[in-house]
PDB file of C-alpha atoms in Angstrom:
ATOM      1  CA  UNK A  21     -12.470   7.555  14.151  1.00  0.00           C
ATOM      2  CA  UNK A  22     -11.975   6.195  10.418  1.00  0.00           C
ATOM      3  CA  UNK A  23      -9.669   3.286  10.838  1.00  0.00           C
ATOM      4  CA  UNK A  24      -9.369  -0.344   9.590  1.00  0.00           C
ATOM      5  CA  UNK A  25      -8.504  -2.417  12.318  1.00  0.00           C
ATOM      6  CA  UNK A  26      -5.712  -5.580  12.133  1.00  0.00           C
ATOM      7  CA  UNK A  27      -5.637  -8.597  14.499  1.00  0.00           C
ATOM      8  CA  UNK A  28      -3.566  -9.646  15.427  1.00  0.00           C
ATOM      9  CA  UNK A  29      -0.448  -7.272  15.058  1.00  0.00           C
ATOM     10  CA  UNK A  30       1.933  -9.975  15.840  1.00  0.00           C
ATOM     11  CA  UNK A  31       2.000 -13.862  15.514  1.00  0.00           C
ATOM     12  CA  UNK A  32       4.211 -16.286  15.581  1.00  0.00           C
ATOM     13  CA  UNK A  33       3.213 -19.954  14.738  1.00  0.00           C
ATOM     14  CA  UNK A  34       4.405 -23.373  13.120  1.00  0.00           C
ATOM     15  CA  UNK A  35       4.171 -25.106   9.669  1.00  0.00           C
ATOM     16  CA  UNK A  36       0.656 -26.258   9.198  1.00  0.00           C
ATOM     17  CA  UNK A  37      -1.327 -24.538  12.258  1.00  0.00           C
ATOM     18  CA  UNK A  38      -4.400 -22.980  10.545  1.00  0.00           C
ATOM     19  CA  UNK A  39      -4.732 -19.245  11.166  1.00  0.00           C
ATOM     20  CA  UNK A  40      -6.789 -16.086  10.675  1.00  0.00           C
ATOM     21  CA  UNK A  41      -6.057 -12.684  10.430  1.00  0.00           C
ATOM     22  CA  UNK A  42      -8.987 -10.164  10.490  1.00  0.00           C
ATOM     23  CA  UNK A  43      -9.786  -6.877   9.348  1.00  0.00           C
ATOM     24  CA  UNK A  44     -12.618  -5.014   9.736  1.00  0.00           C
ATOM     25  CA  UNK A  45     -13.182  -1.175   8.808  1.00  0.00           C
ATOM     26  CA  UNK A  46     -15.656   1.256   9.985  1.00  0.00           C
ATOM     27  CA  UNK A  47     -16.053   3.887   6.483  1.00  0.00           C
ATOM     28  CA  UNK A  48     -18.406   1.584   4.903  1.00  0.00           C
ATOM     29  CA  UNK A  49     -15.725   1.033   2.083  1.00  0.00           C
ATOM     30  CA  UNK A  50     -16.918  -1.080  -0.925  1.00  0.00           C
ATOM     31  CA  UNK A  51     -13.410  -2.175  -1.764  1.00  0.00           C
ATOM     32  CA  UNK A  52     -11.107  -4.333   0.726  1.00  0.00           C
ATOM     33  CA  UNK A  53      -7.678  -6.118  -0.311  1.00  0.00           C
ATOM     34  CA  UNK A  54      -4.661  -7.655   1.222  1.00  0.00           C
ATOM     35  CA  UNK A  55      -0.881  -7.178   0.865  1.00  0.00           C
ATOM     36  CA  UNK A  56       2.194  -8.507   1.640  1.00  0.00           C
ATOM     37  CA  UNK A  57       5.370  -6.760   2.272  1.00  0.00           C
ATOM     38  CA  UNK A  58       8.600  -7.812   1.835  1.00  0.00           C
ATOM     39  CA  UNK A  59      11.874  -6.732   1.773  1.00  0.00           C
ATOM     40  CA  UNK A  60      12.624  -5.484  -1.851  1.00  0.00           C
ATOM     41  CA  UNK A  61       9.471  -6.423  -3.166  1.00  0.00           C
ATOM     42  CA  UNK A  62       7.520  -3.726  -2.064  1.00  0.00           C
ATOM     43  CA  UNK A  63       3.822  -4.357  -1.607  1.00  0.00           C
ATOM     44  CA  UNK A  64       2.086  -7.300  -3.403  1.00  0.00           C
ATOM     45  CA  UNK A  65      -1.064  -8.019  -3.450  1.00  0.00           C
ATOM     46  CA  UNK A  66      -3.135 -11.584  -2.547  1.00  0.00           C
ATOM     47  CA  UNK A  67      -6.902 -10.923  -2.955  1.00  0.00           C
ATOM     48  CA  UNK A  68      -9.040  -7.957  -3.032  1.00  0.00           C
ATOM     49  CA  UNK A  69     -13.116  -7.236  -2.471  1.00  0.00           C
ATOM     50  CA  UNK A  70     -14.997  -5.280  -4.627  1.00  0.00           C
ATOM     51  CA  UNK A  71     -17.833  -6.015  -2.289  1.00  0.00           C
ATOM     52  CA  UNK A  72     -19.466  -8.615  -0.067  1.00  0.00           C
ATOM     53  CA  UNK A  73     -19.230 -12.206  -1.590  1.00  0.00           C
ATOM     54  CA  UNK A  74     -17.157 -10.979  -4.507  1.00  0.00           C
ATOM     55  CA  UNK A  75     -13.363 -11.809  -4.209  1.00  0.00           C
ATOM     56  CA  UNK A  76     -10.522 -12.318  -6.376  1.00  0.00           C
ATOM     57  CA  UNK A  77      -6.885 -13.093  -6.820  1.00  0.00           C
ATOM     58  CA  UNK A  78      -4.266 -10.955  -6.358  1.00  0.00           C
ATOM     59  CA  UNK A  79      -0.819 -11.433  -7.855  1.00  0.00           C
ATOM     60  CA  UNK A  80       0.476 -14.100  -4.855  1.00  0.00           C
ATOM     61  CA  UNK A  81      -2.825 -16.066  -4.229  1.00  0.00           C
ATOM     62  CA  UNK A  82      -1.108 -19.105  -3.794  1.00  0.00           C
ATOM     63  CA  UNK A  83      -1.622 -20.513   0.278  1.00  0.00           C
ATOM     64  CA  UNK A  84      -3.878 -18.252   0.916  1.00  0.00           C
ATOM     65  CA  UNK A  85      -8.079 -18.018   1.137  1.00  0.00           C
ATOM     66  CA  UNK A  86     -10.769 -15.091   2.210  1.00  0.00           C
ATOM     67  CA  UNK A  87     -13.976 -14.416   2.581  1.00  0.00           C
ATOM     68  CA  UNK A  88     -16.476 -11.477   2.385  1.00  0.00           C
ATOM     69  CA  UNK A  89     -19.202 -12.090   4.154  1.00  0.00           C
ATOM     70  CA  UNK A  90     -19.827  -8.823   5.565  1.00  0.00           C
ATOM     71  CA  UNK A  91     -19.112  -4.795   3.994  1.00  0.00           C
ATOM     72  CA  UNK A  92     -16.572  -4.223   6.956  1.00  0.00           C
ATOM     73  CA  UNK A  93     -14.682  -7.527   7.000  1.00  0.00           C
ATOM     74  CA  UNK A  94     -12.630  -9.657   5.091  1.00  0.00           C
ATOM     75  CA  UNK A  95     -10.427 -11.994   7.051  1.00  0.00           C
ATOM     76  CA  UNK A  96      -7.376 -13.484   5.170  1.00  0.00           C
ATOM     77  CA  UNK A  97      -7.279 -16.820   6.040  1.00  0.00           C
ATOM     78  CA  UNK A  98      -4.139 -19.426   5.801  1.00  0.00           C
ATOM     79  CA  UNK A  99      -4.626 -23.145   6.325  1.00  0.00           C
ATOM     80  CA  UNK A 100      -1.384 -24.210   6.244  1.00  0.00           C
ATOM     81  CA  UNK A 101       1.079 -21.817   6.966  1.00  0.00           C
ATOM     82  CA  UNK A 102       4.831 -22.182   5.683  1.00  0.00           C
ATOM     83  CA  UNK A 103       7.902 -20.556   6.291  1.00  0.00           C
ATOM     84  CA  UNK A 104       7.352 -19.132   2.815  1.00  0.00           C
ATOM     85  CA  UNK A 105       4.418 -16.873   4.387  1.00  0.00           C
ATOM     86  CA  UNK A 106       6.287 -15.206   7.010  1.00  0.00           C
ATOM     87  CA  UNK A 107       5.827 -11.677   5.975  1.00  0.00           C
ATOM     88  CA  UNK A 108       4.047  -8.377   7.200  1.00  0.00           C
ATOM     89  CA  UNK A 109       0.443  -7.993   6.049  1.00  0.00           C
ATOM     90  CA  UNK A 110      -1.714  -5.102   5.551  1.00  0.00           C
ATOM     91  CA  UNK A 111      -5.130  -4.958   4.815  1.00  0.00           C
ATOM     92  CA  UNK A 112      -6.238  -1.898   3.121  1.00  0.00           C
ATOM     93  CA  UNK A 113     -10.168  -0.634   1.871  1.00  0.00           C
ATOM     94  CA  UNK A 114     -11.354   2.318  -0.301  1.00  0.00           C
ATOM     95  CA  UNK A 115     -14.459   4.154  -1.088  1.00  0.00           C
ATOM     96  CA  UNK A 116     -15.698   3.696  -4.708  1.00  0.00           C
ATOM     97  CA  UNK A 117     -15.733   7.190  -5.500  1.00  0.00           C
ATOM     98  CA  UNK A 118     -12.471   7.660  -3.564  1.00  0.00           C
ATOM     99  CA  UNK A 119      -9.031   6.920  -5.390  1.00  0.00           C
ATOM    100  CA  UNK A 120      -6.578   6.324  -2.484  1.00  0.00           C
ATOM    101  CA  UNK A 121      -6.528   3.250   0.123  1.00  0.00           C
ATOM    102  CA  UNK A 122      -7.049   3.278   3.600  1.00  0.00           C
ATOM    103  CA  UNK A 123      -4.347   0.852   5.567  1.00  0.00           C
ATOM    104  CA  UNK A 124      -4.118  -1.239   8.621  1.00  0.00           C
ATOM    105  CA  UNK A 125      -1.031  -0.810  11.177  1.00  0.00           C
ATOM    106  CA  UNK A 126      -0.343  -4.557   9.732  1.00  0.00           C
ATOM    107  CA  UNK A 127       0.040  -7.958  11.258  1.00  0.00           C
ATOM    108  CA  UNK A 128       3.870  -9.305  10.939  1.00  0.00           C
ATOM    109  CA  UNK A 129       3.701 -13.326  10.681  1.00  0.00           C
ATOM    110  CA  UNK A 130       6.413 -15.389  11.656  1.00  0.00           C
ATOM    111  CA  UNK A 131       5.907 -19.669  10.578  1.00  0.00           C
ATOM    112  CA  UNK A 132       8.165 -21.609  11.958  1.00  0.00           C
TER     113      UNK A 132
ATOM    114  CA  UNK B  10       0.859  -4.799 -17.648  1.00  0.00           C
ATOM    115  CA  UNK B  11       1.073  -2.093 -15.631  1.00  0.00           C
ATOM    116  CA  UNK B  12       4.470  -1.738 -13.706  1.00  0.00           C
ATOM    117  CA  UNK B  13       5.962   0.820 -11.590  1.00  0.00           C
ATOM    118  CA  UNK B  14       9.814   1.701 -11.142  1.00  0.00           C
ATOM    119  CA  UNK B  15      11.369   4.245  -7.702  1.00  0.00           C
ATOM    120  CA  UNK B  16      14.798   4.644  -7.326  1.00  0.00           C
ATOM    121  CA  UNK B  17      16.282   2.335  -4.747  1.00  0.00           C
ATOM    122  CA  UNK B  18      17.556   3.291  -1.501  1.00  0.00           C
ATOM    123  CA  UNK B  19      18.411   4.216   1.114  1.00  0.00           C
ATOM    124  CA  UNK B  20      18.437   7.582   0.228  1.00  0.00           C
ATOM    125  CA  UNK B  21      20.396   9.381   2.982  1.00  0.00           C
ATOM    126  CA  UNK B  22      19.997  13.035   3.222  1.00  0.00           C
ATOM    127  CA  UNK B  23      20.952  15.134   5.995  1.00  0.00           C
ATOM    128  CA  UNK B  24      18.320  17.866   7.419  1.00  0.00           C
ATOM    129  CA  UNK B  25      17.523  20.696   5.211  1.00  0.00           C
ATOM    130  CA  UNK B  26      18.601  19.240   2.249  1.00  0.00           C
ATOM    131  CA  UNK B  27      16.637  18.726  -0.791  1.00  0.00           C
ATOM    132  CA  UNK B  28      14.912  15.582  -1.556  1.00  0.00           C
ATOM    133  CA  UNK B  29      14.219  13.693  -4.809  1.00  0.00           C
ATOM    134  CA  UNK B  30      13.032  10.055  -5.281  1.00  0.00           C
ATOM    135  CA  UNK B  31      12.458   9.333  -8.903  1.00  0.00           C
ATOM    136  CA  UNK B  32       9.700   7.369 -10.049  1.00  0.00           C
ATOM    137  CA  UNK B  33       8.385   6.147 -13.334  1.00  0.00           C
ATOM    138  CA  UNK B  34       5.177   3.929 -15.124  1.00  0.00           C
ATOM    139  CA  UNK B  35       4.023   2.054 -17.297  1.00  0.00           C
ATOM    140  CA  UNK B  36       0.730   1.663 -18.002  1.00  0.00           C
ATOM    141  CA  UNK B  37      -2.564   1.628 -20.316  1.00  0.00           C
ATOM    142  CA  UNK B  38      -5.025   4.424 -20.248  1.00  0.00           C
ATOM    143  CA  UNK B  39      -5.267   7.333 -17.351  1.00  0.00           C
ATOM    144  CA  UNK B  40      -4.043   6.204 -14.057  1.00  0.00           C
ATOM    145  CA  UNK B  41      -4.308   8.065 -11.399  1.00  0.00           C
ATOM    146  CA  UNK B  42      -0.819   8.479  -9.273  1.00  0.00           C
ATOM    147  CA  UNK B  43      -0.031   8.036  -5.830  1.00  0.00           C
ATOM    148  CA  UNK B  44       2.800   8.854  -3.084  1.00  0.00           C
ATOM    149  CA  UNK B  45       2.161   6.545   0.212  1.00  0.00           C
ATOM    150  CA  UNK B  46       4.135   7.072   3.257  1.00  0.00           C
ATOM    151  CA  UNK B  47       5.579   4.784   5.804  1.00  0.00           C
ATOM    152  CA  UNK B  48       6.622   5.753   9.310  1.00  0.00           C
ATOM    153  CA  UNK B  49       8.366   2.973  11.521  1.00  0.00           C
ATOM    154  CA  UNK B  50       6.096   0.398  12.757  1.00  0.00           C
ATOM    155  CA  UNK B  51       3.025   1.795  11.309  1.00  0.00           C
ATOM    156  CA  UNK B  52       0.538   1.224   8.275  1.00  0.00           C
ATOM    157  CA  UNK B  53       1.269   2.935   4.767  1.00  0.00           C
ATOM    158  CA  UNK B  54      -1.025   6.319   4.519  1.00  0.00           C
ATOM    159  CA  UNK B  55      -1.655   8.231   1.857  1.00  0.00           C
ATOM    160  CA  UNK B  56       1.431  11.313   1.264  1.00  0.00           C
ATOM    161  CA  UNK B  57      -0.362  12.839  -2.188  1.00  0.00           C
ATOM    162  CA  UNK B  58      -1.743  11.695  -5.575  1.00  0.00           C
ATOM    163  CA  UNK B  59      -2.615  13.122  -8.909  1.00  0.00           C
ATOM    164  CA  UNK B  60      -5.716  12.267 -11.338  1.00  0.00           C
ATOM    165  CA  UNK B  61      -4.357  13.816 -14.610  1.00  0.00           C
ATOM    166  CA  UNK B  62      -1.593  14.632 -16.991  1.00  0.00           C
ATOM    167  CA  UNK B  63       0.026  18.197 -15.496  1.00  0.00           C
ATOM    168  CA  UNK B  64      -1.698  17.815 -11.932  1.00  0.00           C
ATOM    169  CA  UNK B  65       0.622  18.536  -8.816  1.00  0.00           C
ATOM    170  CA  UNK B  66      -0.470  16.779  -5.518  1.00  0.00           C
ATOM    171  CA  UNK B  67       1.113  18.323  -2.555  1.00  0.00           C
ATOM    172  CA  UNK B  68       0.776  17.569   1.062  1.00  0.00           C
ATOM    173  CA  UNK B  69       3.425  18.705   4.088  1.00  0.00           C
ATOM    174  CA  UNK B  70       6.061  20.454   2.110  1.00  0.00           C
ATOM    175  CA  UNK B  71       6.139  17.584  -0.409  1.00  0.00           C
ATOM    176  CA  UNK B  72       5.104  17.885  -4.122  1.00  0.00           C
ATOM    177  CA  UNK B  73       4.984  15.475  -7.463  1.00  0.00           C
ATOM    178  CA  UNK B  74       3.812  16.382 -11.039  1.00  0.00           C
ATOM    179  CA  UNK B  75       2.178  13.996 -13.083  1.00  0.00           C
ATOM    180  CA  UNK B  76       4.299  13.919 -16.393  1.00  0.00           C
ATOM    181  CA  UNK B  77       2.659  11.936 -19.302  1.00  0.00           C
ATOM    182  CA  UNK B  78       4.765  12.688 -21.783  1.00  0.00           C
ATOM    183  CA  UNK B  79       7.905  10.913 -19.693  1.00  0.00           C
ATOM    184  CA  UNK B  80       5.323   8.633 -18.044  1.00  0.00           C
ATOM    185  CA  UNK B  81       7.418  10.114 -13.951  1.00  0.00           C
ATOM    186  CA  UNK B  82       5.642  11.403 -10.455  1.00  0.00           C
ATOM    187  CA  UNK B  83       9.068  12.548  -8.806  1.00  0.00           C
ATOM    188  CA  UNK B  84       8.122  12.999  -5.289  1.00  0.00           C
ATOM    189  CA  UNK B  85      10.579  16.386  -3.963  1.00  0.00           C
ATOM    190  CA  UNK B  86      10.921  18.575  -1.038  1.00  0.00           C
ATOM    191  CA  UNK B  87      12.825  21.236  -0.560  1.00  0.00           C
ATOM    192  CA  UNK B  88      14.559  20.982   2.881  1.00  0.00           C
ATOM    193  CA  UNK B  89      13.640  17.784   4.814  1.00  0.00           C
ATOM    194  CA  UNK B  90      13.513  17.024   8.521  1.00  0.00           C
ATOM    195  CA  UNK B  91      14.332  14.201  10.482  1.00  0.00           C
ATOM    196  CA  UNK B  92      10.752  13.502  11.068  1.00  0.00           C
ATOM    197  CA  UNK B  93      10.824  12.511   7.250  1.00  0.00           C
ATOM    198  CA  UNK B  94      12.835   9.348   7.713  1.00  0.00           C
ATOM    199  CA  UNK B  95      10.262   6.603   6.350  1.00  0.00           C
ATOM    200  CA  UNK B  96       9.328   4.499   3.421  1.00  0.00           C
ATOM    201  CA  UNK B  97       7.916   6.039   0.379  1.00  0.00           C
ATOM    202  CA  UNK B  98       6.046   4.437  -2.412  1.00  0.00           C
ATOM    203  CA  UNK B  99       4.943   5.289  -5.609  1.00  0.00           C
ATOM    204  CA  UNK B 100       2.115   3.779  -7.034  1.00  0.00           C
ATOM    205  CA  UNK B 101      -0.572   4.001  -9.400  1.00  0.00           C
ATOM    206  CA  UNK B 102      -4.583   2.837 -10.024  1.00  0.00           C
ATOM    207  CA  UNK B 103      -5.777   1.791 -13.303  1.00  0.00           C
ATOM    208  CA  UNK B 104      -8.035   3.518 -15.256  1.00  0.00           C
ATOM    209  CA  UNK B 105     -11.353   2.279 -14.034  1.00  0.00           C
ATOM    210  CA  UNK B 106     -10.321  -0.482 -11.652  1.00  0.00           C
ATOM    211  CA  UNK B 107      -9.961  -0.740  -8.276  1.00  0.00           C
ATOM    212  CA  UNK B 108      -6.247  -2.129  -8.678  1.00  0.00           C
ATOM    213  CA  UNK B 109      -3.199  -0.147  -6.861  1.00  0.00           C
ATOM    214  CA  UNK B 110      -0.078  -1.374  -8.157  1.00  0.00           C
ATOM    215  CA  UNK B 111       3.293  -0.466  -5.836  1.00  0.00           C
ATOM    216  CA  UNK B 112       6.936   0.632  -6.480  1.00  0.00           C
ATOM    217  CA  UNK B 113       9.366  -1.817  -4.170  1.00  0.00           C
ATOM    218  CA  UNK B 114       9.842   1.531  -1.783  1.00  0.00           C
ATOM    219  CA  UNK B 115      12.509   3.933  -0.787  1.00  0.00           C
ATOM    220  CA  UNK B 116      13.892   4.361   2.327  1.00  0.00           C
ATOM    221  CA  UNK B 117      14.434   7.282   3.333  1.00  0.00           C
ATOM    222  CA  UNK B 118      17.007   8.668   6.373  1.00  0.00           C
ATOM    223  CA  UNK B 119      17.398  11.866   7.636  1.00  0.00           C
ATOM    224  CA  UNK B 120      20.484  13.030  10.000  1.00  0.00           C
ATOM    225  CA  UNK B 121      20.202  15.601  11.851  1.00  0.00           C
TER     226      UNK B 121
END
């Protein structure tokens, strides 16, 4: 099944406590970014992929890092969470050729 | 830069009525148009999109018509069900990039 997997869905953890969220997808998508939603704000977004070991920023960068290592993954990584971060995240891919984006369930964040 | 406006919600309809949630653009060149979907707890998925002036993307009793000239994808239906109650946002992909820019949402509730 065509899917882009999240991990992990939930979280909760305290100011500074490095994390990672993966995301991997199995469509052998060239194109990989990561969103935030909040409340009002709709969907923003913090890096994308166009493919491996080419990132770049988003529109809300700031706190966080990834990497692209391989096609199917590109873990968002945070090394020092703040309460500022608490949000729901998606990670989303798409095929070149293909217009529309392929989601994650998403992985809600809570920093204490 | 490329923005894009939906009505605010909630929208509260009650089943069998008609739906409308308004959206507008702005933006350089051709995007292409999108309607993404929301159900409770889950990932966004794609609802229906549109590549060109005049197109009409459809998908489960919902429609929207790319209009240039007054730069709108409405998203309507014409008698909703309760299994409709989500999220819906508009959004669009520039010309030639891999960027997907997002309306805040519209949440949507239907009584039965």
């Amino acid at each position: 099944e065509a899917q882009v997997t999240q991990n992990p869905r939930y979280l909760i953890t305290v100011t500074g406590k490095k994390l990672t969220v993966t995301c991997s997808q199995n469509m052998n998508h060239e194109y990989m970014s990561w969103y935030r939603q909040d409340p009002g704000l709709g969907l923003r977004q913090i890096y994308y992929s166009m493919n491996v070991e080419v990132t770049d920023k988003g529109d809300v960068p700031e706190g966080y890092k990834v990497s692209r290592k391989e096609k199917r993954n590109f873990p968002l990584i945070l090394e020092s969470p703040s309460p500022n971060q608490t949000s729901l995240y998606f990670c989303a891919s798409s095929l070149r050729e293909l217009r529309e984006l392929f989601f994650g369930e998403g992985s809600r964040l809570t920093v204490l | 830069g490329d923005s894009v406006t939906q009505m605010e919600g909630p929208v509260t309809l009650s089943e069998e009525a008609f739906l409308t949630i308004n959206c507008t653009y702005t933006a350089t060149g051709y995007p292409s148009l999108f309607w993404y979907v929301q159900y409770p707890g889950e990932g966004l998925q794609l609802l229906l999109k549109a590549t060109k002036a005049d197109d009409k993307g459809s998908n489960k009793g919902f429609e929207a018509t790319y209009r240039k000239e007054t730069t709108s994808f409405h998203l309507e239906k014409g008698s909703v069900q309760v299994s409709d109650s989500a999220v819906y946002f508009c959004a669009l992909k520039d010309t030639g990039g891999f960027k997907t820019i997002f309306g805040a949402g519209t949440r949507l509730f239907v009584k039965a």
